[in-house]
């Protein structure tokens, strides 16, 4: 694969950076160590750094020549609140925190491109390296945009990437339109009447009613949403009770809804409310339903996608750039940036051949260091392509 030679030569250094970040994962808006490393490295390469956007976000700006064209490239820096099961040397040293989505790799790839571009300066224009906090639920991308990201650092286009363990190394995607789902969350509080477990007739059991609600909600997607549209409704938490002989007063259910189309997203809350409130009422309980809209869907602009595809083809060959692919139901807060500036979110295949592939958010997940030079080369190539010297 024609990765940029100079970046290939930096592969050992990039691997070292990535493994150091992996060993020291930090949660959203707490990426103090990570963002300090990012800022110091950018400065050491002569890149102008702005710190503290969205608390721990960092933007590195590199201007070469006189052109007023500018592009932004974004990487996420945060880890997940989970314990790592890997036992290699660079496994997480922070209990209960893990880079299980490869954001350590995304950050390192962008650093690799920044180093190369700062050294070679073979472009004319401005590149903003955007390192964002809190992709995993905190909406760091939204906060950066709200804090004036693109007013302070105007960009003609913005790009981002995610590693993808279902695609082989040497494969990239550049697909226009919707590529990631809207990601909403909800909380259900069922209030019954607590009492002795031996006298259920004197209680209203929120565990049984919660179970009915879990089952009843399954038919929202299967019976109420158009089968040609996509929706996911997952109940991920069910909390109630404190002892084997007590019927609890209250039960709490939490979960997530994923949709690809705005009108389907609009439908879900009222449909769910109908099922939840009426199922509870049918059993003499009261259910409170809170629905919170999360990340909007990521929609890739046609123009930005063509540009990303062209750069990707230079790295992996045109036959290894997927131009059509079903969207994923995962959420991604790159969406907030792509709503402001034409954007493209690409995926970079990272399938391991030497170990089992565990999906993102699995405690045995591992970023594949082989793809660090590929991602860094993609960004560097994209910059040289989009900001050409006259
Ligand atoms: Ni991720």
XYZ file of C-alpha atoms and ligand atoms in Angstrom:
391
model
C 0.000 0.000 0.000
C 1.448 3.372 -0.928
C 1.466 5.013 2.466
C 3.611 8.123 2.525
C 7.204 6.941 3.068
C 8.009 9.524 5.678
C 4.957 8.532 7.653
C 5.814 4.843 7.287
C 9.187 5.679 8.821
C 7.368 7.225 11.782
C 5.310 4.071 12.397
C 7.312 2.942 15.465
C 6.927 6.400 17.027
C 3.202 6.457 16.242
C 2.768 3.001 17.768
C 4.540 4.206 20.899
C 2.263 7.264 21.160
C -0.847 5.157 20.600
C 0.100 2.580 23.212
C 0.911 5.278 25.749
C -2.540 6.825 25.194
C -4.076 3.360 25.414
C -2.430 2.724 28.776
C -3.762 6.039 30.148
C -7.401 6.278 29.061
C -9.458 9.269 30.184
C -13.218 9.781 30.061
C -15.083 12.562 28.263
C -14.133 16.134 29.264
C -11.436 14.675 31.551
C -8.845 14.125 28.812
C -6.321 16.387 30.566
C -3.264 14.202 30.125
C -4.219 13.245 26.562
C -4.912 16.794 25.420
C -1.713 18.063 27.085
C 0.289 15.460 25.126
C -1.504 16.432 21.921
C -0.926 20.162 22.491
C 2.747 19.717 23.419
C 3.461 17.569 20.390
C 1.727 19.981 18.020
C 3.672 22.914 19.504
C 6.949 21.009 19.288
C 6.331 20.661 15.549
C 5.730 24.424 15.206
C 1.933 24.251 14.986
C -0.136 27.024 16.613
C -2.240 25.531 19.385
C -5.510 26.643 20.972
C -6.375 24.774 24.159
C -9.457 24.516 26.317
C -12.259 24.450 23.739
C -15.023 22.302 25.253
C -12.834 21.972 28.370
C -10.206 19.587 27.011
C -10.499 20.101 23.254
C -7.429 21.229 21.309
C -7.136 22.795 17.867
C -3.802 22.934 16.057
C -3.654 25.382 13.152
C -1.040 25.267 10.446
C -1.035 27.895 7.722
C 1.280 27.692 4.746
C 1.332 30.140 1.814
C -1.301 32.752 1.019
C -4.376 30.783 0.054
C -7.443 31.402 2.212
C -8.705 27.868 1.723
C -8.945 25.834 4.912
C -9.949 22.357 5.953
C -10.548 20.763 9.317
C -9.729 17.214 10.331
C -11.145 15.886 13.557
C -10.073 13.101 15.899
C -11.767 12.044 19.130
C -9.712 11.504 22.301
C -11.952 9.948 24.961
C -12.170 6.443 26.401
C -15.050 4.391 27.819
C -16.110 3.712 31.415
C -15.336 -0.027 31.379
C -12.607 -2.366 32.568
C -10.116 -3.751 30.090
C -9.592 -7.523 29.920
C -6.516 -7.421 27.693
C -3.339 -8.223 29.577
C -0.663 -6.916 27.230
C 1.848 -4.428 28.535
C 0.023 -1.315 27.328
C -3.355 -2.352 28.761
C -5.230 0.323 30.710
C -3.581 1.487 33.897
C -6.713 3.410 34.904
C -9.202 1.038 36.536
C -12.694 1.198 35.044
C -11.519 3.123 31.991
C -10.558 1.729 28.607
C -9.848 2.846 25.066
C -12.269 0.254 23.680
C -13.272 2.211 20.578
C -9.855 3.109 19.175
C -9.993 6.831 19.809
C -6.384 6.483 20.971
C -5.648 5.395 17.398
C -7.670 8.208 15.810
C -5.792 10.790 17.900
C -2.445 9.231 16.958
C -3.242 9.142 13.228
C -4.056 12.846 13.233
C -0.860 13.574 15.172
C 1.070 11.556 12.577
C -0.406 13.644 9.761
C 0.260 16.877 11.677
C 3.917 16.015 12.174
C 4.390 15.171 8.502
C 2.567 18.272 7.262
C 4.471 20.558 9.655
C 7.771 19.136 8.406
C 7.032 19.062 4.691
C 4.656 22.045 4.338
C 3.837 20.880 0.835
C 0.483 22.679 0.640
C -1.008 26.145 0.370
C -3.748 27.060 2.839
C -4.727 26.349 6.418
C -5.302 23.053 8.108
C -7.035 22.887 11.481
C -6.307 19.727 13.450
C -9.353 19.330 15.692
C -8.922 17.080 18.741
C -12.275 16.744 20.438
C -13.238 15.443 23.872
C -16.182 13.308 24.882
C -17.409 11.554 21.751
C -18.800 8.650 23.807
C -22.040 10.241 24.943
C -20.808 13.593 26.196
C -21.285 15.415 22.895
C -17.843 17.022 22.881
C -18.267 17.702 19.166
C -21.476 19.624 19.849
C -19.853 21.627 22.641
C -16.903 22.545 20.398
C -19.318 23.744 17.714
C -21.324 25.700 20.324
C -18.128 27.296 21.544
C -17.585 28.677 18.067
C -15.258 26.094 16.544
C -15.954 27.063 12.948
C -16.228 30.818 13.674
C -12.799 30.786 15.245
C -11.360 28.269 12.788
C -13.324 28.598 9.542
C -13.147 25.488 7.364
C -14.370 24.790 3.832
C -14.695 21.094 4.655
C -14.364 18.914 7.722
C -13.301 15.269 7.815
C -13.216 12.542 10.425
C -12.636 8.799 10.570
C -13.366 5.719 12.596
C -11.591 2.397 12.605
C -13.706 -0.562 11.518
C -12.959 -4.120 12.619
C -15.336 -5.621 10.061
C -13.215 -4.413 7.135
C -9.743 -5.712 6.255
C -6.672 -3.536 6.661
C -6.231 -1.662 3.389
C -9.930 -0.932 2.931
C -11.560 2.461 3.443
C -15.094 3.751 2.973
C -16.273 7.037 1.485
C -20.059 6.947 1.294
C -22.254 9.993 0.797
C -25.521 10.502 2.679
C -26.417 9.115 6.090
C -23.710 6.885 7.557
C -24.407 6.874 11.326
C -27.721 6.818 13.155
C -29.348 9.332 15.450
C -28.736 8.182 18.987
C -31.376 8.994 21.617
C -31.691 7.770 25.200
C -34.640 7.240 27.510
C -35.426 6.546 31.120
C -38.590 4.949 32.480
C -39.531 5.188 36.156
C -42.310 2.825 37.234
C -43.902 3.582 40.557
C -46.045 0.833 42.078
C -46.568 0.005 45.722
C -43.900 -1.759 47.732
C -44.647 -4.421 50.273
C -43.967 -7.903 51.574
C -43.090 -10.400 48.855
C -45.449 -12.903 50.469
C -48.429 -10.567 50.004
C -48.359 -9.455 46.353
C -52.089 -8.626 46.397
C -51.337 -5.775 48.821
C -48.602 -4.421 46.475
C -48.304 -3.170 42.932
C -45.206 -4.891 41.646
C -43.065 -2.621 39.429
C -40.808 -5.560 38.458
C -43.643 -7.457 36.786
C -44.974 -4.252 35.204
C -41.480 -3.320 34.017
C -41.184 -6.762 32.424
C -44.481 -6.213 30.583
C -43.159 -2.865 29.374
C -39.903 -4.430 28.131
C -41.884 -6.947 26.080
C -44.520 -4.449 24.908
C -41.852 -2.056 23.636
C -40.501 -4.753 21.313
C -43.587 -4.311 19.161
C -42.990 -0.583 18.613
C -40.260 -1.324 16.084
C -41.743 -4.567 14.758
C -45.388 -3.380 14.426
C -45.491 0.418 14.338
C -42.444 1.578 12.381
C -42.443 1.158 8.605
C -40.523 -2.069 7.920
C -38.573 -0.346 5.154
C -37.225 2.196 7.631
C -34.697 1.405 10.324
C -35.082 1.756 14.052
C -33.455 0.085 17.019
C -34.921 0.152 20.525
C -32.742 -1.465 23.181
C -33.457 -1.571 26.880
C -30.059 -1.789 28.465
C -30.696 -1.342 32.185
C -33.407 -2.614 34.538
C -32.926 -1.710 38.190
C -35.229 -2.551 41.070
C -35.335 -3.989 44.519
C -33.039 -4.625 47.437
C -33.936 -8.016 48.946
C -35.549 -11.342 48.086
C -38.543 -10.800 50.377
C -39.486 -7.230 49.411
C -41.588 -6.094 46.490
C -39.962 -2.776 45.604
C -41.865 0.452 45.218
C -40.039 1.544 42.086
C -38.261 0.170 39.035
C -36.084 2.041 36.562
C -35.442 1.115 32.949
C -32.964 2.831 30.648
C -32.187 2.345 27.029
C -31.397 3.781 23.644
C -33.179 4.423 20.352
C -31.319 4.584 17.022
C -32.871 5.861 13.810
C -31.577 6.942 10.415
C -34.366 9.295 9.306
C -35.606 12.419 11.118
C -39.298 11.488 10.728
C -38.729 8.035 12.219
C -36.844 9.663 15.077
C -39.872 11.960 15.588
C -42.257 8.971 15.699
C -40.457 6.982 18.366
C -41.070 9.091 21.458
C -44.900 9.309 21.202
C -45.220 5.630 20.233
C -43.135 4.562 23.181
C -44.962 6.892 25.567
C -48.291 5.343 24.576
C -47.037 1.823 25.278
C -45.237 2.669 28.519
C -47.867 4.826 30.191
C -50.763 2.604 29.227
C -49.043 -0.661 30.145
C -48.271 0.766 33.570
C -51.833 2.057 33.946
C -53.274 -1.325 32.967
C -51.556 -2.782 36.014
C -52.360 0.038 38.415
C -48.953 1.694 38.358
C -47.658 5.006 37.068
C -44.795 5.279 34.618
C -42.800 8.392 34.015
C -41.056 8.512 30.653
C -38.131 10.792 29.874
C -36.859 10.818 26.302
C -33.660 12.653 25.465
C -32.556 13.395 21.940
C -28.906 12.564 21.418
C -26.586 12.876 18.465
C -28.228 13.592 15.118
C -27.388 11.252 12.224
C -24.065 11.768 10.437
C -24.807 12.855 6.882
C -21.826 12.982 4.549
C -21.869 15.734 1.944
C -21.509 14.547 -1.629
C -18.701 16.978 -2.376
C -16.648 16.241 0.740
C -17.154 12.517 0.147
C -15.791 12.729 -3.400
C -12.716 14.489 -2.047
C -12.176 11.928 0.691
C -12.667 9.069 -1.785
C -10.036 10.511 -4.112
C -7.487 10.774 -1.298
C -8.340 7.298 0.020
C -7.864 5.813 -3.459
C -4.340 7.211 -3.547
C -3.539 5.280 -0.359
C -5.336 1.941 -0.738
C -6.221 1.881 -4.446
C -9.568 2.776 -5.936
C -10.777 -0.841 -5.778
C -10.401 -0.822 -1.984
C -12.483 2.283 -1.371
C -16.083 1.278 -0.666
C -18.438 3.868 -2.138
C -21.655 2.188 -1.037
C -22.373 0.629 2.296
C -25.290 0.246 4.628
C -25.226 2.864 7.363
C -24.303 1.781 10.881
C -26.773 2.139 13.750
C -24.082 3.535 16.023
C -24.134 7.215 16.899
C -21.270 9.641 16.246
C -21.081 13.235 17.311
C -19.072 14.189 14.229
C -22.642 14.880 13.068
C -22.615 18.300 14.778
C -19.532 19.346 12.800
C -20.916 17.969 9.533
C -24.123 19.975 10.127
C -22.098 23.199 10.146
C -19.552 22.542 7.404
C -19.762 20.067 4.492
C -18.159 16.971 5.913
C -17.242 13.374 5.331
C -16.800 10.653 7.914
C -14.826 7.711 6.577
C -14.038 4.292 7.952
C -10.665 2.620 7.904
C -10.551 -1.181 7.975
C -8.597 -2.554 10.914
C -9.403 -6.275 10.975
C -6.704 -8.155 12.887
C -5.209 -11.229 11.245
C -3.056 -12.232 14.215
C -5.690 -12.111 16.960
C -9.415 -12.490 17.358
C -11.409 -9.435 16.337
C -13.465 -8.098 19.197
C -15.868 -5.347 18.321
C -15.656 -1.808 19.621
C -16.808 -1.424 23.238
C -15.756 -5.000 24.048
C -13.333 -5.422 26.989
C -10.951 -7.364 24.680
C -11.089 -4.801 21.865
C -7.711 -3.713 20.514
C -6.853 -1.016 18.012
C -4.696 -2.358 15.176
C -1.437 -0.372 15.061
C -0.848 -1.507 11.473
C -3.338 1.111 10.304
C -1.724 4.122 12.005
C 0.377 4.997 8.914
C -2.649 4.396 6.665
C -4.844 6.852 8.540
C -2.074 9.431 8.894
C -1.277 9.100 5.175
C -4.945 9.520 4.294
C -5.105 12.834 6.152
C -1.783 14.092 4.810
C -2.729 13.148 1.254
C -6.121 14.792 1.626
C -4.525 18.051 2.778
C -2.003 18.099 -0.083
C -4.808 17.299 -2.512
C -7.288 19.889 -1.188
C -4.798 22.667 -0.515
C -2.494 22.276 -3.533
C 0.452 24.576 -4.119
C 0.018 26.642 -7.261
Ni -15.736 5.431 18.616
